C-alpha angles and dihedrals in degrees: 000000000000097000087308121142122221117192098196100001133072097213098051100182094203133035095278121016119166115192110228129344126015114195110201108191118246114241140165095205110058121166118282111274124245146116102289085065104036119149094034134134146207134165105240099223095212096052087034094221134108121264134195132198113239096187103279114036133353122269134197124261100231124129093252109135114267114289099026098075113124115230129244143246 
């Protein structure tokens, strides 16, 4: 597998692949954003929509073209 992870599959192709569905938690109180974290993601449980870190605040996962996302949260 060359040190990639499969949740649900015994061939994963990239680093993490999950096989059907992933749940991430809804929550209201994610860790504070910041570099250390960048790249992360969590479903804000009032705006019910993903949201990833992207080093300094949280924005929200939404289509929109890059720099016009709204933040979260």
């Amino acid at each position: 597998n060359a040190g990639n992870v499969g949740i649900g599959t015994t061939t994963p192709q990239t680093r993490l692949e999950v096989s059907n569905i992933l749940r991430l938690t809804p929550t209201d109180l994610p860790t504070a954003c910041s570099a250390s974290i960048k790249g992360s993601l969590y479903y804000d449980n009032s705006l019910s929509l993903p949201c990833h870190c992207d080093g300094f605040i949280w924005r929200q996962v939404n289509g929109n073209t890059a720099g016009t996302s709204t933040s979260c949260g």
